[in-house]
Coordinates of C-alpha atoms in Angstrom, one line a residue:
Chain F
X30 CA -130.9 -100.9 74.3
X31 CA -129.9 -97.5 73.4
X32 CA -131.8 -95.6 75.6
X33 CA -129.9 -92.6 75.2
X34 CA -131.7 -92.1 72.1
X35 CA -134.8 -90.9 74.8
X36 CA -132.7 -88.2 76.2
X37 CA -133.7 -84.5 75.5
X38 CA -130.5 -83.0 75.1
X39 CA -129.9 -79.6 76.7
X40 CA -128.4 -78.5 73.4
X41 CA -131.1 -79.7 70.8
X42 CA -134.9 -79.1 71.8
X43 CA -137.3 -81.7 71.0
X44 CA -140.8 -81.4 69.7
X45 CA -143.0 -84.0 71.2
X46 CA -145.2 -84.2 67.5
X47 CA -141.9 -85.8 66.1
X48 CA -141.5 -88.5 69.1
X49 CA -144.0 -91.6 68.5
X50 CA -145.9 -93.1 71.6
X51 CA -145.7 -96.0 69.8
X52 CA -142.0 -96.4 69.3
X53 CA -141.0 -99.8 70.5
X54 CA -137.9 -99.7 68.5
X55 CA -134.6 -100.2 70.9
X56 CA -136.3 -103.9 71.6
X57 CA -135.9 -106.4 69.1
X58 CA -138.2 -108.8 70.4
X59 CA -142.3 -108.1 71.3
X60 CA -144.5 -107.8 74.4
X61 CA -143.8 -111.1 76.0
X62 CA -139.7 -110.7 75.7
X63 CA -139.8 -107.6 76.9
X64 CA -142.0 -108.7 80.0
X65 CA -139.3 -111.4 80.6
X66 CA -136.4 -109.0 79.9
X67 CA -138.3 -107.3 82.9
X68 CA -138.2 -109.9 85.3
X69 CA -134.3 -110.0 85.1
X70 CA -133.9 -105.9 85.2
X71 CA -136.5 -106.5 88.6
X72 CA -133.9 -109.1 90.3
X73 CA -131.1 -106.6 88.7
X74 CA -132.5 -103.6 90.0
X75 CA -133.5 -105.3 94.0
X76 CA -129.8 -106.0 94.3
X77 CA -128.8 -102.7 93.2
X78 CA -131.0 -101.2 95.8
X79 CA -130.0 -103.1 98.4
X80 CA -126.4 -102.0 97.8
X81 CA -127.2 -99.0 97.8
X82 CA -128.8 -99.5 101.2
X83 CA -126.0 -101.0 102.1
X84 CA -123.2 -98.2 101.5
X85 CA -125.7 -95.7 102.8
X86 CA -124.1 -92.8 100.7
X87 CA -126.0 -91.8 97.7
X88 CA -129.2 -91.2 96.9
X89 CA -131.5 -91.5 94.0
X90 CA -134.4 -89.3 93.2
X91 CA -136.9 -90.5 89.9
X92 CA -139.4 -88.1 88.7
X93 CA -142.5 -89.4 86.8
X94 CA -144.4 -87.2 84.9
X95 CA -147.4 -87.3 82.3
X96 CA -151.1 -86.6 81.5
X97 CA -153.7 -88.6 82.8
X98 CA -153.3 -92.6 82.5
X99 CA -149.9 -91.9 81.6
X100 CA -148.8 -94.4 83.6
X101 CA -146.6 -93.1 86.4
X102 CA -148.7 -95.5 89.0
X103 CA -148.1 -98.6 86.7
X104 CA -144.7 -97.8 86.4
X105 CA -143.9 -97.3 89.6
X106 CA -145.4 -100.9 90.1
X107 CA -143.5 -102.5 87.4
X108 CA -140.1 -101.2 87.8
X109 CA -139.8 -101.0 91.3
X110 CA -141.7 -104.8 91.9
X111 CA -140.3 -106.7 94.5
X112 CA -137.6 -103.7 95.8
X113 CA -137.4 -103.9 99.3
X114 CA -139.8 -101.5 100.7
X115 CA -138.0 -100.1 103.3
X116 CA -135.1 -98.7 100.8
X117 CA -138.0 -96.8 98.1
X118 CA -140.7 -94.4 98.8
X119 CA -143.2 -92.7 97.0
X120 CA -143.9 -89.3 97.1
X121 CA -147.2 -88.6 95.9
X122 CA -147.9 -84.7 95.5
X123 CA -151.7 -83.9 94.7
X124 CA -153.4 -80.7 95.5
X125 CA -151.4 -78.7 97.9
X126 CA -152.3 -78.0 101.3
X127 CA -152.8 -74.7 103.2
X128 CA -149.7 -75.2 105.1
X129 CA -147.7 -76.2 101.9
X130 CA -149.7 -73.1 99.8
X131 CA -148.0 -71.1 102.8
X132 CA -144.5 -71.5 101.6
X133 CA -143.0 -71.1 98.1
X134 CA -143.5 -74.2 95.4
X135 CA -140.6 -76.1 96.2
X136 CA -141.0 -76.2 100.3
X137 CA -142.5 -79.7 99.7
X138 CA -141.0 -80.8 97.2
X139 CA -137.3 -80.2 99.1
X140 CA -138.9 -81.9 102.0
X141 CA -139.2 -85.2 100.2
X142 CA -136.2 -85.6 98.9
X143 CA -133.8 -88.8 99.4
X144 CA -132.0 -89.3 102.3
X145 CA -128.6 -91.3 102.0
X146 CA -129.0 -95.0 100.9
X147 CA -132.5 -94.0 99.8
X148 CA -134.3 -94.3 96.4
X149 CA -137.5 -91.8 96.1
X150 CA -140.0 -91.7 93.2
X151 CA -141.5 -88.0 92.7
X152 CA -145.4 -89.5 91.5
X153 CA -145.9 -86.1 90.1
X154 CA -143.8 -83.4 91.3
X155 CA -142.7 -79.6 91.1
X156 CA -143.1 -79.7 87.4
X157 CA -146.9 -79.8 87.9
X158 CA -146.4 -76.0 89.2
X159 CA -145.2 -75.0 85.9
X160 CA -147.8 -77.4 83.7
X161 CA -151.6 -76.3 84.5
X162 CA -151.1 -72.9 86.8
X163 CA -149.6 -71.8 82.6
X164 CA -152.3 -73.9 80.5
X165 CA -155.2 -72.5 83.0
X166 CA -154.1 -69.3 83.2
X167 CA -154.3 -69.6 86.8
X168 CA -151.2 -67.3 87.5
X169 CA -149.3 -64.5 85.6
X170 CA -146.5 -65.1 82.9
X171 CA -144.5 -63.6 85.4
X172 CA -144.3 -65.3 88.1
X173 CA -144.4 -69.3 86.3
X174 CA -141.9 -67.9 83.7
X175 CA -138.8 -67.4 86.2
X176 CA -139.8 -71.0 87.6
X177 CA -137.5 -72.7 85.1
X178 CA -134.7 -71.8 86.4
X179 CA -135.4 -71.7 89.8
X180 CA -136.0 -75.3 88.9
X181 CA -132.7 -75.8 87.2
X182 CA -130.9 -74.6 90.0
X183 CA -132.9 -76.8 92.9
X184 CA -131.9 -79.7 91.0
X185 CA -128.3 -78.6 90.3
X186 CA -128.0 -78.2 94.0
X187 CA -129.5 -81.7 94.7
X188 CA -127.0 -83.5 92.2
X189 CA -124.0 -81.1 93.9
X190 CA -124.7 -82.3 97.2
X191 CA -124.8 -86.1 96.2
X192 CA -128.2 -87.3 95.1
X193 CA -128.7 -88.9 91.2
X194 CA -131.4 -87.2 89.3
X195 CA -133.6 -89.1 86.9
X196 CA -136.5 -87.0 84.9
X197 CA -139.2 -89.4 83.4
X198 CA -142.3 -87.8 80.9
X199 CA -144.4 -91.0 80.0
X200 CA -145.5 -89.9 76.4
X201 CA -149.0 -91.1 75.1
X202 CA -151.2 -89.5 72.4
X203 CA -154.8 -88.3 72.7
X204 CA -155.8 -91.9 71.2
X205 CA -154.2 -94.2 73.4
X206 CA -155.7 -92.0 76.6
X207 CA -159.3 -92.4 75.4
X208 CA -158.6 -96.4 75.6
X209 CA -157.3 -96.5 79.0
X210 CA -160.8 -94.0 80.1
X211 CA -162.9 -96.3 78.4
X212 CA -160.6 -99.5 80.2
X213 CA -161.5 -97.4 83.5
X214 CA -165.1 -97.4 82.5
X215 CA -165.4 -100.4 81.8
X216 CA -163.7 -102.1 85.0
X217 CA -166.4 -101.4 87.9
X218 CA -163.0 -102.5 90.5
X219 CA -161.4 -99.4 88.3
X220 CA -164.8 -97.1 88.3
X221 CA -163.6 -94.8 91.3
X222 CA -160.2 -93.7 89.1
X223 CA -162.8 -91.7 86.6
X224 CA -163.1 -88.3 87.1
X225 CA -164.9 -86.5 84.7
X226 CA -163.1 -83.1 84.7
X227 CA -160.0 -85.4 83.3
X228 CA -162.2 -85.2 79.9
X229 CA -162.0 -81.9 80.0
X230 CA -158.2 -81.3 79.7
X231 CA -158.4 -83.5 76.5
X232 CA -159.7 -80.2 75.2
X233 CA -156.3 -78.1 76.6
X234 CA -154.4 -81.4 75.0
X235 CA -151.9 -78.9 72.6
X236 CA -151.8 -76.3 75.3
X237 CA -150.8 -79.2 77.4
X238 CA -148.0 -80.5 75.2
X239 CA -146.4 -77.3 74.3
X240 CA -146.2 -76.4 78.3
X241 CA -144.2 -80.0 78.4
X242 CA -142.3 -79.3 75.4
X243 CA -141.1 -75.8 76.7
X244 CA -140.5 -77.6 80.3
X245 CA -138.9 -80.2 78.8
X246 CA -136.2 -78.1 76.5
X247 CA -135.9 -75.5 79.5
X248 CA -135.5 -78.2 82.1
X249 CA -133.2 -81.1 80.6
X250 CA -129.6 -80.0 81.8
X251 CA -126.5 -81.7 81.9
X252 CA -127.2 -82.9 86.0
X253 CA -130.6 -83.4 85.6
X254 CA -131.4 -84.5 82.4
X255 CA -135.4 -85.3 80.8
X256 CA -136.6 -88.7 79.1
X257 CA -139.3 -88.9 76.6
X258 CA -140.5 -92.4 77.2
X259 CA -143.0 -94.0 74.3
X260 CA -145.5 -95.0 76.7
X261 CA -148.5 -96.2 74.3
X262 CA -146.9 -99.7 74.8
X263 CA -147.1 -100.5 78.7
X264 CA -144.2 -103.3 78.1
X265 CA -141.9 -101.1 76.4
X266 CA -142.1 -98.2 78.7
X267 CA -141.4 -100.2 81.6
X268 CA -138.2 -102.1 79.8
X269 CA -137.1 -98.8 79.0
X270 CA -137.4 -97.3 82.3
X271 CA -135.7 -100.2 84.2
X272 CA -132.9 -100.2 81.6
X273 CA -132.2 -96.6 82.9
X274 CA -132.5 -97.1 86.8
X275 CA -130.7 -100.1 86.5
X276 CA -128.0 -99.1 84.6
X277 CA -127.8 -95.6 86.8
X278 CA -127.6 -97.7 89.8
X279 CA -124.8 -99.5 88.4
X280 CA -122.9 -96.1 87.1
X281 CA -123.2 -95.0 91.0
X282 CA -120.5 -97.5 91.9
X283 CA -121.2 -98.3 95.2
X284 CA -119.6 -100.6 97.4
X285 CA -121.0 -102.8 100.4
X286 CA -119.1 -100.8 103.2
X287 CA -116.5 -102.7 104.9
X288 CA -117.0 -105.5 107.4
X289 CA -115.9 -104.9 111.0
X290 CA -111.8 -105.5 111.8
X291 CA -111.4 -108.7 113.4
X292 CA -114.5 -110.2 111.0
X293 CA -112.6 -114.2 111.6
X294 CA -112.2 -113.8 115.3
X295 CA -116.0 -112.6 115.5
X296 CA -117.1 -115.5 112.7
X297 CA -115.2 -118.0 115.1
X298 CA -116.9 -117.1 117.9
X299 CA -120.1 -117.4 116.6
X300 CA -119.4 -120.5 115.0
X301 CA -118.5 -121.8 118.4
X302 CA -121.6 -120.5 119.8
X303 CA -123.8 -122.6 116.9
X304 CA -121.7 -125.8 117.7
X305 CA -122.2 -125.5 121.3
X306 CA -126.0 -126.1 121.0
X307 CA -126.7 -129.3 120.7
X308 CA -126.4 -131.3 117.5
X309 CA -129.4 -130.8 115.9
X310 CA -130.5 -130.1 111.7
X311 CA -130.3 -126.4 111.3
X312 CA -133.8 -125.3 111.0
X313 CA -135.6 -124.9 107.8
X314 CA -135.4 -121.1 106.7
Chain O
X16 CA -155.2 -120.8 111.1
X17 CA -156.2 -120.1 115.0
X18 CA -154.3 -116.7 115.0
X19 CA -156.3 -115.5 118.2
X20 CA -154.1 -118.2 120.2
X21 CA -151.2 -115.8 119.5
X22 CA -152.7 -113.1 121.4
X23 CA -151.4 -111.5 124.2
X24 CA -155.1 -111.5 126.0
X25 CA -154.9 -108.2 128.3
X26 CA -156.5 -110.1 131.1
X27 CA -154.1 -113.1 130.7
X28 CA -150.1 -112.4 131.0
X29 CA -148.1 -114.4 129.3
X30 CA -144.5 -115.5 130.4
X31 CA -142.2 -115.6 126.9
X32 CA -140.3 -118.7 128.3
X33 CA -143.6 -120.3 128.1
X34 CA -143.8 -119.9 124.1
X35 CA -142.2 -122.2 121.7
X36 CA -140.7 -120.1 118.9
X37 CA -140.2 -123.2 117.1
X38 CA -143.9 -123.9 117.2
X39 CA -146.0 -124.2 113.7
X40 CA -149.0 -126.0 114.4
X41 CA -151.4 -124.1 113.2
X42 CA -150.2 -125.1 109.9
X43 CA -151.1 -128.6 108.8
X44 CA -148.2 -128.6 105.8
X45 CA -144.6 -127.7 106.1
X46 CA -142.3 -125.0 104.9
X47 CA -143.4 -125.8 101.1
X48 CA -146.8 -125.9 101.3
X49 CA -146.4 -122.6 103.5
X50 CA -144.4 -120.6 101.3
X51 CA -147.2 -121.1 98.5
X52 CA -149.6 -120.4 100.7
X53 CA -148.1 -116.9 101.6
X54 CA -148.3 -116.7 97.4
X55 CA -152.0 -116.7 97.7
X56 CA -152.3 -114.5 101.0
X57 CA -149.6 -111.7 98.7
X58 CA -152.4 -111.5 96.6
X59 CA -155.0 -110.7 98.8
X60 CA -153.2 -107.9 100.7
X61 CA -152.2 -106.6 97.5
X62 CA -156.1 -106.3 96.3
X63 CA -156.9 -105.5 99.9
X64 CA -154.1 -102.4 99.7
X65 CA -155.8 -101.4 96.4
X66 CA -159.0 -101.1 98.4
X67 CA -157.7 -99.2 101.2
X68 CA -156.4 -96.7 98.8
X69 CA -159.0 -96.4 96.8
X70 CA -161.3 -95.7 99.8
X71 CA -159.3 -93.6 101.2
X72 CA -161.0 -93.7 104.4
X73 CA -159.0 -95.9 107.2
X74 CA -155.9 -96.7 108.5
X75 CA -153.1 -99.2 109.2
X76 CA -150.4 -99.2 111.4
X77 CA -148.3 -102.6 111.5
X78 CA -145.8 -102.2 114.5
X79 CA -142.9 -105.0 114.7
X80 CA -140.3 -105.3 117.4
X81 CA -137.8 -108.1 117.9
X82 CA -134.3 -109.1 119.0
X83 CA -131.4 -108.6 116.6
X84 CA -131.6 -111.1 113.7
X85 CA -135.1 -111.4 114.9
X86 CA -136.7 -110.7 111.1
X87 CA -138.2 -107.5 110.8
X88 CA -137.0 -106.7 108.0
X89 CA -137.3 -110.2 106.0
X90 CA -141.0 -110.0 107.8
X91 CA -141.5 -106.5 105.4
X92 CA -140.5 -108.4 102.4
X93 CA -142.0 -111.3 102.4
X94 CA -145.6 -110.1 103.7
X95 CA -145.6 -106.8 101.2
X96 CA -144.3 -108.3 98.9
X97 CA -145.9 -107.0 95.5
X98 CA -147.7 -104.4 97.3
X99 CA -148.4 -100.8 95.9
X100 CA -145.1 -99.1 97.3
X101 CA -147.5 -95.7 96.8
X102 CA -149.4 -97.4 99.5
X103 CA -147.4 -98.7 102.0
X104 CA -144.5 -97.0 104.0
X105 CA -142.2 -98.6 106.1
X106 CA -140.7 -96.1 109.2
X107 CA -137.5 -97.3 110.7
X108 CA -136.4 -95.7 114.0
X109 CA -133.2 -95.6 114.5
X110 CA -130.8 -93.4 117.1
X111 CA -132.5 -90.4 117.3
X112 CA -131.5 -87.2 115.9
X113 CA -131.0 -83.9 117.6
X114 CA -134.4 -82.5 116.7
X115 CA -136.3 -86.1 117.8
X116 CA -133.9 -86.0 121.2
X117 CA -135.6 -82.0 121.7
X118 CA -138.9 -83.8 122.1
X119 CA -140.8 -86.3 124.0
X120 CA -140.0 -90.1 122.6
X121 CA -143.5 -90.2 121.0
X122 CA -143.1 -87.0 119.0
X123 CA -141.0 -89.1 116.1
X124 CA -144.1 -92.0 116.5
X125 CA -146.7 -89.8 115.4
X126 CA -145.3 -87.9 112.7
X127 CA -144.7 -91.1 111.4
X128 CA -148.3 -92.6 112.0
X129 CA -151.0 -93.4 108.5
X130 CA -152.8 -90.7 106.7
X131 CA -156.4 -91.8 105.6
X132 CA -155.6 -95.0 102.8
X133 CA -152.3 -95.7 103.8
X134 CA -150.5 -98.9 105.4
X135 CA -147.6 -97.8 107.5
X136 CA -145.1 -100.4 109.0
X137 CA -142.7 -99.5 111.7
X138 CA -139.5 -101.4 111.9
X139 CA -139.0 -100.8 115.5
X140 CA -140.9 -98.4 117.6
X141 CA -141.7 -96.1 120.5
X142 CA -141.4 -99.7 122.2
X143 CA -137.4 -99.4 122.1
X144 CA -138.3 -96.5 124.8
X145 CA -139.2 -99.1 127.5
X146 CA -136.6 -101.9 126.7
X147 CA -132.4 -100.7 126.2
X148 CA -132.9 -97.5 128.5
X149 CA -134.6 -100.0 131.0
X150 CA -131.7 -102.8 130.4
X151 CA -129.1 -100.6 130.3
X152 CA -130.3 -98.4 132.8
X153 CA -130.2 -95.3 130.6
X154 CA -133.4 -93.7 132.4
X155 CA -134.2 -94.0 136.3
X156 CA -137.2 -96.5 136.7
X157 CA -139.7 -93.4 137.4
X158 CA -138.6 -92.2 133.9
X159 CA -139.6 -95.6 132.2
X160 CA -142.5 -96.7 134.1
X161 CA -144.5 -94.2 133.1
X162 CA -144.3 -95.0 129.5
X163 CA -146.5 -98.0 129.3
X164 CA -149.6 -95.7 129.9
X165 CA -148.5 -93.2 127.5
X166 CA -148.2 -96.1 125.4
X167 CA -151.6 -97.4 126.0
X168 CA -153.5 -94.0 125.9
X169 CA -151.7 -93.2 122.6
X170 CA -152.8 -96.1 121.0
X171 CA -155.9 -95.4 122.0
X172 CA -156.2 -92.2 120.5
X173 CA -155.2 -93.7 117.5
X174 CA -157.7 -96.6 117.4
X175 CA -160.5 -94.2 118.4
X176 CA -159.8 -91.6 115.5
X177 CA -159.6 -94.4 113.1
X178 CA -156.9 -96.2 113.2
X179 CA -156.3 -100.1 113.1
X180 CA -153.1 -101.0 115.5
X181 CA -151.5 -104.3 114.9
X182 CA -148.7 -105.6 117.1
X183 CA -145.9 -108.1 116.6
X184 CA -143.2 -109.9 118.5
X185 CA -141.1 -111.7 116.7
X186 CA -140.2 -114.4 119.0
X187 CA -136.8 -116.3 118.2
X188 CA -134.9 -117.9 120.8
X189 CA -130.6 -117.6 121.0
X190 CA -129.9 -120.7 119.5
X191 CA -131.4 -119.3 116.3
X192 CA -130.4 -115.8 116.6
X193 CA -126.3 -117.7 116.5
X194 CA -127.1 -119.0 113.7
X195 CA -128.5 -116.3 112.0
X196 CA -125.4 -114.1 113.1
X197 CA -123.3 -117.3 111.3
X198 CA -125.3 -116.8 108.2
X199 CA -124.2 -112.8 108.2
X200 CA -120.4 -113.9 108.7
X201 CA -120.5 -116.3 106.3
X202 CA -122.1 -114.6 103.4
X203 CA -120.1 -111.9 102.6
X204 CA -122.5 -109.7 101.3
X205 CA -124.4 -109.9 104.4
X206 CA -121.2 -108.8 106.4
X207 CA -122.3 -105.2 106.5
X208 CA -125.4 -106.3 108.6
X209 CA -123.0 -107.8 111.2
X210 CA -122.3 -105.6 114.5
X211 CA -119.9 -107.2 117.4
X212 CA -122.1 -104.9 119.8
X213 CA -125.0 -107.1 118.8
X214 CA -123.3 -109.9 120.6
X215 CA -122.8 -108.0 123.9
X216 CA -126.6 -107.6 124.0
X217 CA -126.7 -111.6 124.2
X218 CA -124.9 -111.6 127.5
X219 CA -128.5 -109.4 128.5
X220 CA -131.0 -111.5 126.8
X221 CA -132.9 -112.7 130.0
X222 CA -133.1 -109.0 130.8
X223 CA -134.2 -108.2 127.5
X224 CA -136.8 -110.9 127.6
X225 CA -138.7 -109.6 130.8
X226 CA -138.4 -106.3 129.7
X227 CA -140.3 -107.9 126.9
X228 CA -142.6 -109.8 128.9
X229 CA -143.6 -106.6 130.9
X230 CA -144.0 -104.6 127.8
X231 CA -146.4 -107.2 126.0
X232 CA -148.5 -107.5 129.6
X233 CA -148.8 -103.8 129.6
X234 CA -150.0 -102.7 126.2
X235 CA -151.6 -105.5 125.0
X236 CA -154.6 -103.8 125.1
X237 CA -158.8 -104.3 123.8
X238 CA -158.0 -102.1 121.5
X239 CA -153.8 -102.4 120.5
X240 CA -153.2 -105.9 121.0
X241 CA -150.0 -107.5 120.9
X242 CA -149.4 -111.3 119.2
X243 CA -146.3 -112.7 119.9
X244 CA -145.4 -114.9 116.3
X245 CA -143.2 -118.2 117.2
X246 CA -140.2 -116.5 114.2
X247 CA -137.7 -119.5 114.5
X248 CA -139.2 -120.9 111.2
X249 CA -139.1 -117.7 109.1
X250 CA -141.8 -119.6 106.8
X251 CA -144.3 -119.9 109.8
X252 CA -143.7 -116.5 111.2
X253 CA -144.6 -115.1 107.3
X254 CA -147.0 -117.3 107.0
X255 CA -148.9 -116.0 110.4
X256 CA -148.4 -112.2 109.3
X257 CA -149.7 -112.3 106.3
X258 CA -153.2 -114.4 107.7
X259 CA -153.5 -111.2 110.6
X260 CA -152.9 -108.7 108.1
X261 CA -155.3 -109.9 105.4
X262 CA -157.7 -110.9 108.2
X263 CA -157.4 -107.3 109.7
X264 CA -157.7 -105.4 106.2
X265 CA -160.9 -107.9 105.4
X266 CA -162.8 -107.1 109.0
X267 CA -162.2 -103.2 108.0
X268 CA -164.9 -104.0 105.7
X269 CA -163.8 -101.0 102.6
X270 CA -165.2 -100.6 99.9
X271 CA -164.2 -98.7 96.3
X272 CA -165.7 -95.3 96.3
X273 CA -168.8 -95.1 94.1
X274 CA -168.3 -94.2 90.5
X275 CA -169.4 -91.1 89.4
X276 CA -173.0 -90.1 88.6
X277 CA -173.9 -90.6 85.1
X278 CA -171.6 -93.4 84.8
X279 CA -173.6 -94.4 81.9
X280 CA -173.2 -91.2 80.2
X281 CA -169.3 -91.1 80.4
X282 CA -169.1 -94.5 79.5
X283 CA -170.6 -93.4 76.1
X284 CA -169.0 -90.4 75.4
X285 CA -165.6 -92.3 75.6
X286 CA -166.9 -95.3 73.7
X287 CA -167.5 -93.2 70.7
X288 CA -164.0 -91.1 71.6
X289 CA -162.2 -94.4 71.1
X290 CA -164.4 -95.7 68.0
X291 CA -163.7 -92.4 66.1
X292 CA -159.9 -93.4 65.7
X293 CA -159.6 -95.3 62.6
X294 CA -160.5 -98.9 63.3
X295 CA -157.3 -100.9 65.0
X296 CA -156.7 -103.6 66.9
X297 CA -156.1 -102.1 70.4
X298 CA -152.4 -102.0 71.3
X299 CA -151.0 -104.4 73.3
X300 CA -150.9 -103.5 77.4

């Protein structure tokens, strides 16, 4: 797949009316091929983290963003299914609290950040502070206009200092949205995820957009760059986005670290110890 | 399963020589027939997790200490597995840091404890606090001692503000912790988990064991009990896990958050949102 094809390059600004949510294009086969394709990039994609454990060097930070029923919750699911739980975490940031309305934007955001060995999903993130405080009108010009590059340079100063950056916007349309209210409707187990003020911001829709397209062209730099992922098709946004962790995991070259000196003297010993118990069937795992 | 005969009854101290961690009789089939059994319990907790989230009303705390090699972390995996990473966080402790060592032990704990819809699972506890300083005689006896109480009342504070507390030992015995050491030297991509210092704490492990025993006697409590799980068979002590956790997360008797008034109304409205795009056949999920 040539997912580079997704990329907003910092160079050429993108117009989100010329990208198709519907694009499944970079995947010859349909739905179920791409599910399967999934399974192996899920196996691919464990290992990769537990490597990455492992070395205990690098870190990987993945930001999802999009509208409502987007899909960042279904993605995080899907690509990150069956990833040892102690290596990811997900950083879920909803309405602020007092004590994180104290402090600038990105106090909380910093906060969460990946420690070495560590993968961390951004479910939302400090992009929201430049997305509805501009289509609401909830703060001057001023003061979310010089966030974009107090963004840029956070992030520039996360990738300096060692951690991989990976920028996600889950692009659906207006259309596709209404279905998954209605499949929310419909599901009483899926009732509680409603909330009616999300119909509202179907009416700020192109406000919405061209706040993401500016944050997108002002955002995707060389460190950190931005994906526009078609996301009408559930199947294909998840193939795409496990096409890209995987193969930044790989790109991150990491090694198991190096087993202690001596490793045969120790692995003798041991294998003494096991002989000396009496000769019995190793136990069933 | 009888799980309750795994309790550490707080009137009733148990002596860990007297518990077979080979046992697995409370399962009539063998390692098989358990494994798919744990397939069906995944997919409770998973629905369970959903339903803890969605509530957003109580907690869980999952504590689990063992021995080296004792399966902690294959105890994560195999129980979780599938589960909502948004929902569930695991907290290792490890050797503290400066800022942790500034405090008192359970300072670290309850940072780490669940907000309100969240599982949390510690992999290793404030229960290292009463077992290497008392083995290795890090901390004079008066230091030590008083830490079962702490224990207890914390956990109580806990439970009482809404907490659930489960407790694991994972009992393996040293013929099985040999061979799992074997299984790291051999495999070389386990190697990095391998420690010689890990060995020298086997020249201790009677200590170990009645620090253990007087640990479970103290703070198995009404209210924080401790089970000790038979973990030779990693298929049983899985198998046992997964029954307390889904039996816990059933007794704490959630339930999804009611829609929104006017359900009916909404419902509608969206219907005819999605009918006014042209007639297609929805896309695929």
């Amino acid at each position: 797949m040539n997912t580079e094809k997704y990329l907003v390059r910092p160079d050429k600004p993108i117009r989100i009316s010329d990208l198709d949510p519907n694009d499944s294009s970079e995947f010859e086969g349909k739905k179920k091929a791409g599910q399967a394709a999934l399974k192996e990039l899920n196996k691919e994609i464990e290992e990769l983290q537990e490597l990455l454990y492992a070395e205990g060097k690098k870190r990987l930070l993945v930001v999802l963003q999009a509208m409502d029923t987007g899909g960042k919750d279904g993605t995080i699911r899907a690509v990150f299914e069956g990833v040892n739980p102690q290596g990811v975490r997900v950083a879920s940031f909803k309405v602020p609290t007092w004590l994180e309305l104290a402090h600038d934007y990105l106090w909380r955001i910093h906060s969460q950040t990946p420690r070495k060995g560590e993968i961390v999903i951004f479910n939302r993130s400090h992009y929201e502070d430049v997305l509805a405080v501009r289509v609401l009108n909830l703060m001057p010009e001023e003061v979310w206009s010089k966030r974009y590059q107090h963004i840029r340079e956070f992030e520039r100063l996360l990738v300096d200092e060692g951690t991989v950056v990976l920028k996600f916007y889950l692009n659906i349309d207006l259309e596709e949205q209404a279905r998954r209210f209605l499949a929310r409707l419909e599901e009483p187990s899926k009732n509680w995820k409603f909330n009616p003020g999300d119909l509202d911001d179907r009416a700020l829709w192109g406000d919405y957009m061209l706040a993401y397209e500016d944050l997108l062209n002002k955002t995707s730099t060389e460190w950190a760059p931005w994906y526009v992922i078609p996301s009408n098709k559930k199947w294909y946004r998840n193939l795409l986005i496990a096409t890209i962790v995987r193969d930044t995991l790989v790109g991150m070259k990491m090694q198991y670290p190096a087993p202690p000196a001596d490793l045969e003297q120790y692995y003798q010993r041991v294998l003494e110890m096991v002989q000396s118990y009496e000769e019995k069937e190793p136990e069933e795992e």
